[in-house]
Amino acid sequence: MNLLTKRPHIVFLLFAVITFILGFNANGGIDINIHDTYYVMSNYHFATLISILFGTIGLIYWIVKKVNGNLSKRLNLIHVALTFGGIFLILILNEFFRKSIMEYDFNENLTLVIYLISAIVIFGQIIFPINIISGIIRKQNKTSG
């Protein structure tokens, strides 16, 4: 728990490297159907995108730590838990898709749940800049006061 709250940059940088390495062995692709539009991306490119995002977030956390930013441990924990917990839930729920045509309703409900979790993970990323900005403001208040 101490690693998640005091040094979240290590977690993000570690998962950036792991995601990038796993992306080399990824076959197939991701297709997202929103109404009548399909968005298709290869797993390799998706893994590269995720590893760049995780690396950037980890680098920003590291820079703030090096300039003695005062980040909230609670917001660090919420951000890391929403990010990795949500991704973990999506990966697990993705394994429950049924291949039979008779199970169409089940897959529709499962897709809805996955979309909701994805939205929570994406909106949870708002916590990251809030934490960075509040940490910078707290540091400025501490040095001026």
CSV table of N, CA and C in Angstrom, one decimal:
chain,number,residue,atom,x,y,z
A,1,MET,N,0.8,-1.2,0.0
A,1,MET,CA,0.0,0.0,0.0
A,1,MET,C,0.9,1.3,0.0
A,2,ASN,N,2.0,1.2,0.7
A,2,ASN,CA,2.9,2.3,0.7
A,2,ASN,C,3.4,2.7,-0.6
A,3,LEU,N,3.7,1.7,-1.5
A,3,LEU,CA,4.1,1.9,-2.8
A,3,LEU,C,3.1,2.6,-3.7
A,4,LEU,N,1.8,2.3,-3.5
A,4,LEU,CA,0.8,3.0,-4.2
A,4,LEU,C,0.6,4.4,-3.8
A,5,THR,N,0.8,4.7,-2.6
A,5,THR,CA,0.5,6.1,-2.1
A,5,THR,C,1.7,7.0,-2.2
A,6,LYS,N,2.9,6.5,-1.9
A,6,LYS,CA,4.1,7.4,-1.8
A,6,LYS,C,4.8,7.4,-3.2
A,7,ARG,N,4.8,6.2,-3.9
A,7,ARG,CA,5.6,6.2,-5.1
A,7,ARG,C,4.7,5.5,-6.3
A,8,PRO,N,3.7,6.2,-6.7
A,8,PRO,CA,2.9,5.7,-7.8
A,8,PRO,C,3.6,5.7,-9.1
A,9,HIS,N,4.7,6.5,-9.2
A,9,HIS,CA,5.4,6.5,-10.5
A,9,HIS,C,6.0,5.1,-10.8
A,10,ILE,N,6.4,4.4,-9.7
A,10,ILE,CA,7.0,3.1,-9.9
A,10,ILE,C,6.0,2.1,-10.5
A,11,VAL,N,4.8,2.2,-10.0
A,11,VAL,CA,3.7,1.3,-10.5
A,11,VAL,C,3.4,1.6,-11.9
A,12,PHE,N,3.3,2.8,-12.3
A,12,PHE,CA,2.9,3.2,-13.7
A,12,PHE,C,4.1,2.9,-14.6
A,13,LEU,N,5.3,3.2,-14.2
A,13,LEU,CA,6.4,2.9,-15.1
A,13,LEU,C,6.6,1.4,-15.3
A,14,LEU,N,6.4,0.6,-14.2
A,14,LEU,CA,6.5,-0.9,-14.3
A,14,LEU,C,5.5,-1.4,-15.3
A,15,PHE,N,4.2,-1.0,-15.1
A,15,PHE,CA,3.2,-1.5,-16.0
A,15,PHE,C,3.3,-1.0,-17.4
A,16,ALA,N,4.0,0.2,-17.6
A,16,ALA,CA,4.3,0.7,-19.0
A,16,ALA,C,5.2,-0.3,-19.7
A,17,VAL,N,6.2,-0.7,-19.0
A,17,VAL,CA,7.2,-1.7,-19.5
A,17,VAL,C,6.6,-3.0,-19.8
A,18,ILE,N,5.8,-3.5,-18.8
A,18,ILE,CA,5.1,-4.8,-19.0
A,18,ILE,C,4.2,-4.8,-20.1
A,19,THR,N,3.4,-3.7,-20.3
A,19,THR,CA,2.4,-3.6,-21.3
A,19,THR,C,3.1,-3.6,-22.7
A,20,PHE,N,4.2,-2.9,-22.8
A,20,PHE,CA,4.9,-2.8,-24.0
A,20,PHE,C,5.5,-4.1,-24.4
A,21,ILE,N,6.1,-4.8,-23.5
A,21,ILE,CA,6.6,-6.2,-23.8
A,21,ILE,C,5.5,-7.1,-24.2
A,22,LEU,N,4.4,-7.1,-23.5
A,22,LEU,CA,3.3,-8.0,-23.9
A,22,LEU,C,2.7,-7.7,-25.2
A,23,GLY,N,2.8,-6.4,-25.6
A,23,GLY,CA,2.3,-6.0,-26.9
A,23,GLY,C,3.0,-6.6,-28.1
A,24,PHE,N,4.2,-7.0,-27.9
A,24,PHE,CA,5.0,-7.7,-29.0
A,24,PHE,C,4.3,-9.0,-29.4
A,25,ASN,N,3.8,-9.7,-28.4
A,25,ASN,CA,3.2,-11.0,-28.6
A,25,ASN,C,1.7,-11.0,-28.9
A,26,ALA,N,1.2,-9.8,-29.0
A,26,ALA,CA,-0.3,-9.7,-29.1
A,26,ALA,C,-0.7,-9.9,-30.6
A,27,ASN,N,-1.6,-10.8,-30.8
A,27,ASN,CA,-2.2,-11.0,-32.1
A,27,ASN,C,-3.6,-10.5,-32.1
A,28,GLY,N,-4.1,-10.2,-33.3
A,28,GLY,CA,-5.5,-9.8,-33.4
A,28,GLY,C,-5.7,-8.4,-33.2
A,29,GLY,N,-6.9,-8.0,-32.9
A,29,GLY,CA,-7.1,-6.6,-32.7
A,29,GLY,C,-8.3,-6.3,-31.8
A,30,ILE,N,-8.5,-5.0,-31.6
A,30,ILE,CA,-9.6,-4.6,-30.8
A,30,ILE,C,-10.6,-3.9,-31.7
A,31,ASP,N,-11.8,-4.2,-31.7
A,31,ASP,CA,-12.8,-3.5,-32.4
A,31,ASP,C,-14.0,-3.1,-31.5
A,32,ILE,N,-14.2,-1.8,-31.6
A,32,ILE,CA,-15.3,-1.2,-30.7
A,32,ILE,C,-16.4,-0.7,-31.6
A,33,ASN,N,-17.6,-1.2,-31.4
A,33,ASN,CA,-18.7,-0.8,-32.2
A,33,ASN,C,-19.5,0.2,-31.4
A,34,ILE,N,-19.6,1.4,-31.9
A,34,ILE,CA,-20.5,2.5,-31.3
A,34,ILE,C,-21.5,2.8,-32.4
A,35,HIS,N,-22.7,2.5,-32.1
A,35,HIS,CA,-23.8,2.6,-33.1
A,35,HIS,C,-23.4,1.9,-34.4
A,36,ASP,N,-23.3,2.6,-35.5
A,36,ASP,CA,-22.9,1.9,-36.7
A,36,ASP,C,-21.5,2.2,-37.2
A,37,THR,N,-20.7,2.6,-36.2
A,37,THR,CA,-19.3,2.9,-36.6
A,37,THR,C,-18.4,1.9,-35.8
A,38,TYR,N,-17.4,1.3,-36.5
A,38,TYR,CA,-16.5,0.4,-35.9
A,38,TYR,C,-15.1,1.1,-35.8
A,39,TYR,N,-14.5,1.0,-34.7
A,39,TYR,CA,-13.2,1.5,-34.5
A,39,TYR,C,-12.3,0.3,-34.3
A,40,VAL,N,-11.3,0.1,-35.1
A,40,VAL,CA,-10.4,-1.1,-35.1
A,40,VAL,C,-9.0,-0.7,-34.9
A,41,MET,N,-8.3,-1.4,-34.0
A,41,MET,CA,-6.9,-1.1,-33.7
A,41,MET,C,-6.2,-2.4,-33.4
A,42,SER,N,-5.0,-2.6,-33.9
A,42,SER,CA,-4.3,-3.9,-33.6
A,42,SER,C,-3.9,-3.9,-32.1
A,43,ASN,N,-3.8,-5.1,-31.6
A,43,ASN,CA,-3.4,-5.2,-30.2
A,43,ASN,C,-2.0,-4.6,-29.9
A,44,TYR,N,-1.1,-4.7,-30.9
A,44,TYR,CA,0.3,-4.2,-30.8
A,44,TYR,C,0.2,-2.7,-30.6
A,45,HIS,N,-0.6,-2.0,-31.5
A,45,HIS,CA,-0.7,-0.5,-31.4
A,45,HIS,C,-1.4,-0.1,-30.1
A,46,PHE,N,-2.4,-0.9,-29.7
A,46,PHE,CA,-3.1,-0.5,-28.5
A,46,PHE,C,-2.2,-0.7,-27.3
A,47,ALA,N,-1.4,-1.7,-27.2
A,47,ALA,CA,-0.5,-1.9,-26.1
A,47,ALA,C,0.6,-0.8,-26.1
A,48,THR,N,1.0,-0.4,-27.3
A,48,THR,CA,2.0,0.7,-27.4
A,48,THR,C,1.4,2.0,-26.9
A,49,LEU,N,0.1,2.3,-27.2
A,49,LEU,CA,-0.6,3.5,-26.8
A,49,LEU,C,-0.7,3.5,-25.3
A,50,ILE,N,-1.1,2.3,-24.7
A,50,ILE,CA,-1.3,2.2,-23.3
A,50,ILE,C,0.0,2.4,-22.5
A,51,SER,N,1.1,1.8,-23.1
A,51,SER,CA,2.4,1.9,-22.4
A,51,SER,C,2.9,3.4,-22.5
A,52,ILE,N,2.6,4.1,-23.6
A,52,ILE,CA,3.0,5.5,-23.6
A,52,ILE,C,2.2,6.3,-22.6
A,53,LEU,N,0.9,6.0,-22.5
A,53,LEU,CA,0.1,6.8,-21.5
A,53,LEU,C,0.6,6.5,-20.1
A,54,PHE,N,0.8,5.2,-19.7
A,54,PHE,CA,1.3,4.8,-18.4
A,54,PHE,C,2.7,5.4,-18.2
A,55,GLY,N,3.5,5.4,-19.2
A,55,GLY,CA,4.9,6.0,-19.0
A,55,GLY,C,4.8,7.5,-18.8
A,56,THR,N,3.9,8.2,-19.5
A,56,THR,CA,3.8,9.6,-19.3
A,56,THR,C,3.3,9.9,-17.9
A,57,ILE,N,2.3,9.2,-17.5
A,57,ILE,CA,1.7,9.4,-16.1
A,57,ILE,C,2.8,9.1,-15.1
A,58,GLY,N,3.5,8.0,-15.2
A,58,GLY,CA,4.6,7.7,-14.3
A,58,GLY,C,5.7,8.8,-14.3
A,59,LEU,N,6.0,9.3,-15.5
A,59,LEU,CA,7.1,10.3,-15.6
A,59,LEU,C,6.6,11.6,-14.9
A,60,ILE,N,5.3,12.0,-15.0
A,60,ILE,CA,4.8,13.2,-14.4
A,60,ILE,C,4.8,13.0,-12.8
A,61,TYR,N,4.4,11.8,-12.4
A,61,TYR,CA,4.5,11.5,-10.9
A,61,TYR,C,5.9,11.7,-10.4
A,62,TRP,N,6.9,11.1,-11.2
A,62,TRP,CA,8.3,11.1,-10.8
A,62,TRP,C,8.8,12.6,-10.7
A,63,ILE,N,8.5,13.4,-11.8
A,63,ILE,CA,8.9,14.8,-11.8
A,63,ILE,C,8.4,15.5,-10.6
A,64,VAL,N,7.1,15.4,-10.3
A,64,VAL,CA,6.5,16.1,-9.2
A,64,VAL,C,7.2,15.6,-7.9
A,65,LYS,N,7.5,14.4,-7.7
A,65,LYS,CA,8.2,13.9,-6.5
A,65,LYS,C,9.6,14.5,-6.5
A,66,LYS,N,10.3,14.6,-7.6
A,66,LYS,CA,11.7,15.1,-7.6
A,66,LYS,C,11.7,16.6,-7.3
A,67,VAL,N,10.6,17.4,-7.6
A,67,VAL,CA,10.6,18.8,-7.3
A,67,VAL,C,9.9,19.0,-6.0
A,68,ASN,N,9.8,18.0,-5.2
A,68,ASN,CA,9.2,18.0,-3.8
A,68,ASN,C,7.8,18.5,-3.8
A,69,GLY,N,7.0,18.0,-4.8
A,69,GLY,CA,5.6,18.3,-4.8
A,69,GLY,C,4.9,17.6,-3.7
A,70,ASN,N,3.9,18.1,-3.1
A,70,ASN,CA,3.2,17.6,-2.0
A,70,ASN,C,1.9,17.0,-2.5
A,71,LEU,N,1.9,15.7,-3.0
A,71,LEU,CA,0.7,15.1,-3.5
A,71,LEU,C,-0.1,14.4,-2.4
A,72,SER,N,-1.4,14.4,-2.6
A,72,SER,CA,-2.2,13.7,-1.7
A,72,SER,C,-2.1,12.2,-1.8
A,73,LYS,N,-1.9,11.5,-0.7
A,73,LYS,CA,-1.8,10.1,-0.7
A,73,LYS,C,-3.1,9.5,-1.0
A,74,ARG,N,-4.2,10.1,-0.6
A,74,ARG,CA,-5.5,9.5,-0.8
A,74,ARG,C,-5.9,9.6,-2.3
A,75,LEU,N,-5.5,10.8,-2.9
A,75,LEU,CA,-5.8,10.9,-4.4
A,75,LEU,C,-4.9,10.0,-5.2
A,76,ASN,N,-3.7,9.8,-4.7
A,76,ASN,CA,-2.8,8.8,-5.4
A,76,ASN,C,-3.4,7.4,-5.4
A,77,LEU,N,-3.9,7.0,-4.2
A,77,LEU,CA,-4.5,5.7,-4.1
A,77,LEU,C,-5.7,5.5,-4.9
A,78,ILE,N,-6.6,6.6,-4.9
A,78,ILE,CA,-7.8,6.5,-5.7
A,78,ILE,C,-7.5,6.4,-7.2
A,79,HIS,N,-6.5,7.2,-7.7
A,79,HIS,CA,-6.1,7.2,-9.1
A,79,HIS,C,-5.6,5.9,-9.5
A,80,VAL,N,-4.7,5.3,-8.7
A,80,VAL,CA,-4.0,4.0,-9.1
A,80,VAL,C,-5.1,2.9,-9.0
A,81,ALA,N,-5.9,2.9,-8.0
A,81,ALA,CA,-6.9,1.9,-7.8
A,81,ALA,C,-8.0,1.9,-9.0
A,82,LEU,N,-8.4,3.1,-9.3
A,82,LEU,CA,-9.4,3.2,-10.4
A,82,LEU,C,-8.8,2.8,-11.7
A,83,THR,N,-7.5,3.2,-12.0
A,83,THR,CA,-6.9,2.9,-13.2
A,83,THR,C,-6.6,1.4,-13.4
A,84,PHE,N,-5.9,0.8,-12.4
A,84,PHE,CA,-5.6,-0.6,-12.6
A,84,PHE,C,-6.7,-1.6,-12.2
A,85,GLY,N,-7.5,-1.2,-11.2
A,85,GLY,CA,-8.6,-2.0,-10.8
A,85,GLY,C,-9.7,-2.1,-11.9
A,86,GLY,N,-9.9,-0.9,-12.6
A,86,GLY,CA,-10.8,-0.9,-13.7
A,86,GLY,C,-10.4,-1.7,-14.9
A,87,ILE,N,-9.1,-1.6,-15.2
A,87,ILE,CA,-8.5,-2.4,-16.3
A,87,ILE,C,-8.6,-3.8,-16.0
A,88,PHE,N,-8.2,-4.2,-14.8
A,88,PHE,CA,-8.3,-5.6,-14.4
A,88,PHE,C,-9.7,-6.2,-14.5
A,89,LEU,N,-10.7,-5.4,-14.0
A,89,LEU,CA,-12.1,-5.8,-14.1
A,89,LEU,C,-12.5,-6.0,-15.6
A,90,ILE,N,-12.1,-5.1,-16.4
A,90,ILE,CA,-12.5,-5.2,-17.9
A,90,ILE,C,-11.9,-6.4,-18.5
A,91,LEU,N,-10.6,-6.7,-18.1
A,91,LEU,CA,-10.0,-7.9,-18.7
A,91,LEU,C,-10.7,-9.2,-18.2
A,92,ILE,N,-11.1,-9.2,-17.0
A,92,ILE,CA,-11.8,-10.4,-16.4
A,92,ILE,C,-13.2,-10.5,-17.1
A,93,LEU,N,-13.9,-9.4,-17.1
A,93,LEU,CA,-15.3,-9.5,-17.7
A,93,LEU,C,-15.2,-9.8,-19.2
A,94,ASN,N,-14.2,-9.5,-19.9
A,94,ASN,CA,-14.0,-9.8,-21.3
A,94,ASN,C,-14.0,-11.3,-21.5
A,95,GLU,N,-13.5,-12.0,-20.5
A,95,GLU,CA,-13.5,-13.5,-20.7
A,95,GLU,C,-14.8,-14.2,-20.5
A,96,PHE,N,-15.8,-13.5,-20.1
A,96,PHE,CA,-17.2,-14.0,-19.9
A,96,PHE,C,-18.1,-13.9,-21.1
A,97,PHE,N,-17.6,-13.3,-22.2
A,97,PHE,CA,-18.4,-13.3,-23.4
A,97,PHE,C,-18.7,-14.7,-23.9
A,98,ARG,N,-20.0,-14.9,-24.3
A,98,ARG,CA,-20.4,-16.2,-24.8
A,98,ARG,C,-20.5,-16.1,-26.3
A,99,LYS,N,-20.1,-17.3,-26.9
A,99,LYS,CA,-20.0,-17.3,-28.3
A,99,LYS,C,-21.3,-17.7,-29.0
A,100,SER,N,-22.2,-18.3,-28.2
A,100,SER,CA,-23.5,-18.7,-28.8
A,100,SER,C,-24.4,-17.5,-29.2
A,101,ILE,N,-25.1,-17.6,-30.2
A,101,ILE,CA,-26.0,-16.6,-30.7
A,101,ILE,C,-27.2,-16.5,-29.7
A,102,MET,N,-27.5,-17.5,-29.0
A,102,MET,CA,-28.7,-17.6,-28.1
A,102,MET,C,-28.4,-16.7,-26.9
A,103,GLU,N,-27.2,-16.4,-26.6
A,103,GLU,CA,-26.8,-15.6,-25.4
A,103,GLU,C,-26.6,-14.1,-25.7
A,104,TYR,N,-27.3,-13.6,-26.7
A,104,TYR,CA,-27.2,-12.2,-27.2
A,104,TYR,C,-27.5,-11.2,-26.0
A,105,ASP,N,-28.5,-11.4,-25.3
A,105,ASP,CA,-28.9,-10.5,-24.2
A,105,ASP,C,-27.8,-10.5,-23.1
A,106,PHE,N,-27.2,-11.6,-22.8
A,106,PHE,CA,-26.1,-11.7,-21.8
A,106,PHE,C,-24.9,-10.9,-22.3
A,107,ASN,N,-24.5,-11.0,-23.6
A,107,ASN,CA,-23.4,-10.3,-24.1
A,107,ASN,C,-23.7,-8.8,-24.1
A,108,GLU,N,-24.9,-8.4,-24.4
A,108,GLU,CA,-25.3,-7.0,-24.5
A,108,GLU,C,-25.2,-6.4,-23.1
A,109,ASN,N,-25.6,-7.1,-22.1
A,109,ASN,CA,-25.5,-6.6,-20.7
A,109,ASN,C,-24.1,-6.5,-20.2
A,110,LEU,N,-23.3,-7.5,-20.6
A,110,LEU,CA,-21.9,-7.5,-20.3
A,110,LEU,C,-21.1,-6.4,-21.0
A,111,THR,N,-21.5,-6.1,-22.2
A,111,THR,CA,-20.9,-5.0,-22.9
A,111,THR,C,-21.2,-3.7,-22.2
A,112,LEU,N,-22.4,-3.5,-21.8
A,112,LEU,CA,-22.8,-2.3,-21.1
A,112,LEU,C,-22.0,-2.1,-19.8
A,113,VAL,N,-21.8,-3.2,-19.1
A,113,VAL,CA,-21.0,-3.1,-17.8
A,113,VAL,C,-19.6,-2.8,-18.1
A,114,ILE,N,-19.0,-3.4,-19.2
A,114,ILE,CA,-17.6,-3.0,-19.6
A,114,ILE,C,-17.5,-1.6,-20.0
A,115,TYR,N,-18.5,-1.1,-20.7
A,115,TYR,CA,-18.5,0.3,-21.1
A,115,TYR,C,-18.6,1.3,-19.9
A,116,LEU,N,-19.4,0.9,-18.9
A,116,LEU,CA,-19.6,1.7,-17.7
A,116,LEU,C,-18.3,1.7,-16.9
A,117,ILE,N,-17.6,0.6,-16.8
A,117,ILE,CA,-16.3,0.5,-16.1
A,117,ILE,C,-15.3,1.3,-16.8
A,118,SER,N,-15.3,1.2,-18.2
A,118,SER,CA,-14.4,2.0,-19.0
A,118,SER,C,-14.6,3.5,-18.7
A,119,ALA,N,-15.8,3.9,-18.7
A,119,ALA,CA,-16.1,5.3,-18.4
A,119,ALA,C,-15.7,5.8,-17.1
A,120,ILE,N,-15.8,4.9,-16.1
A,120,ILE,CA,-15.3,5.2,-14.7
A,120,ILE,C,-13.8,5.4,-14.7
A,121,VAL,N,-13.1,4.5,-15.4
A,121,VAL,CA,-11.7,4.5,-15.5
A,121,VAL,C,-11.2,5.8,-16.2
A,122,ILE,N,-11.9,6.2,-17.3
A,122,ILE,CA,-11.5,7.4,-18.0
A,122,ILE,C,-11.8,8.6,-17.2
A,123,PHE,N,-13.0,8.7,-16.6
A,123,PHE,CA,-13.3,9.9,-15.8
A,123,PHE,C,-12.5,9.9,-14.5
A,124,GLY,N,-12.0,8.7,-14.1
A,124,GLY,CA,-11.1,8.7,-12.9
A,124,GLY,C,-9.7,9.3,-13.2
A,125,GLN,N,-9.4,9.4,-14.4
A,125,GLN,CA,-8.1,10.1,-14.8
A,125,GLN,C,-8.1,11.6,-14.5
A,126,ILE,N,-9.3,12.1,-14.3
A,126,ILE,CA,-9.4,13.5,-13.9
A,126,ILE,C,-8.8,13.8,-12.5
A,127,ILE,N,-8.7,12.8,-11.7
A,127,ILE,CA,-8.1,12.9,-10.4
A,127,ILE,C,-6.6,13.2,-10.5
A,128,PHE,N,-6.0,12.7,-11.6
A,128,PHE,CA,-4.5,12.9,-11.7
A,128,PHE,C,-4.2,14.3,-11.9
A,129,PRO,N,-4.7,15.1,-12.8
A,129,PRO,CA,-4.3,16.5,-12.9
A,129,PRO,C,-4.8,17.3,-11.7
A,130,ILE,N,-5.9,16.9,-11.1
A,130,ILE,CA,-6.4,17.6,-9.8
A,130,ILE,C,-5.3,17.4,-8.7
A,131,ASN,N,-4.8,16.2,-8.6
A,131,ASN,CA,-3.8,15.9,-7.6
A,131,ASN,C,-2.5,16.7,-7.9
A,132,ILE,N,-2.1,16.8,-9.1
A,132,ILE,CA,-0.9,17.5,-9.5
A,132,ILE,C,-1.0,19.0,-9.2
A,133,ILE,N,-2.1,19.6,-9.6
A,133,ILE,CA,-2.4,21.0,-9.5
A,133,ILE,C,-2.5,21.3,-8.0
A,134,SER,N,-3.2,20.5,-7.2
A,134,SER,CA,-3.3,20.8,-5.8
A,134,SER,C,-2.0,20.6,-5.1
A,135,GLY,N,-1.1,19.7,-5.5
A,135,GLY,CA,0.2,19.5,-5.0
A,135,GLY,C,1.1,20.7,-5.2
A,136,ILE,N,1.0,21.2,-6.4
A,136,ILE,CA,1.8,22.4,-6.7
A,136,ILE,C,1.3,23.6,-5.9
A,137,ILE,N,0.0,23.8,-5.8
A,137,ILE,CA,-0.5,24.9,-5.0
A,137,ILE,C,-0.1,24.7,-3.5
A,138,ARG,N,-0.2,23.5,-3.0
A,138,ARG,CA,0.2,23.3,-1.6
A,138,ARG,C,1.7,23.6,-1.4
A,139,LYS,N,2.5,23.3,-2.4
A,139,LYS,CA,3.9,23.6,-2.3
A,139,LYS,C,4.2,25.1,-2.3
A,140,GLN,N,3.5,25.8,-3.2
A,140,GLN,CA,3.6,27.2,-3.2
A,140,GLN,C,3.2,27.9,-1.9
A,141,ASN,N,2.1,27.4,-1.4
A,141,ASN,CA,1.6,28.0,-0.1
A,141,ASN,C,2.5,27.7,1.0
A,142,LYS,N,3.2,26.5,1.0
A,142,LYS,CA,4.1,26.1,2.1
A,142,LYS,C,5.4,27.0,2.0
A,143,THR,N,5.9,27.3,0.8
A,143,THR,CA,7.1,28.1,0.7
A,143,THR,C,6.8,29.6,0.9
A,144,SER,N,5.6,30.1,0.6
A,144,SER,CA,5.3,31.5,0.7
A,144,SER,C,4.9,31.8,2.1
A,145,GLY,N,4.4,30.8,2.9
A,145,GLY,CA,3.8,31.1,4.2
A,145,GLY,C,4.7,30.8,5.3
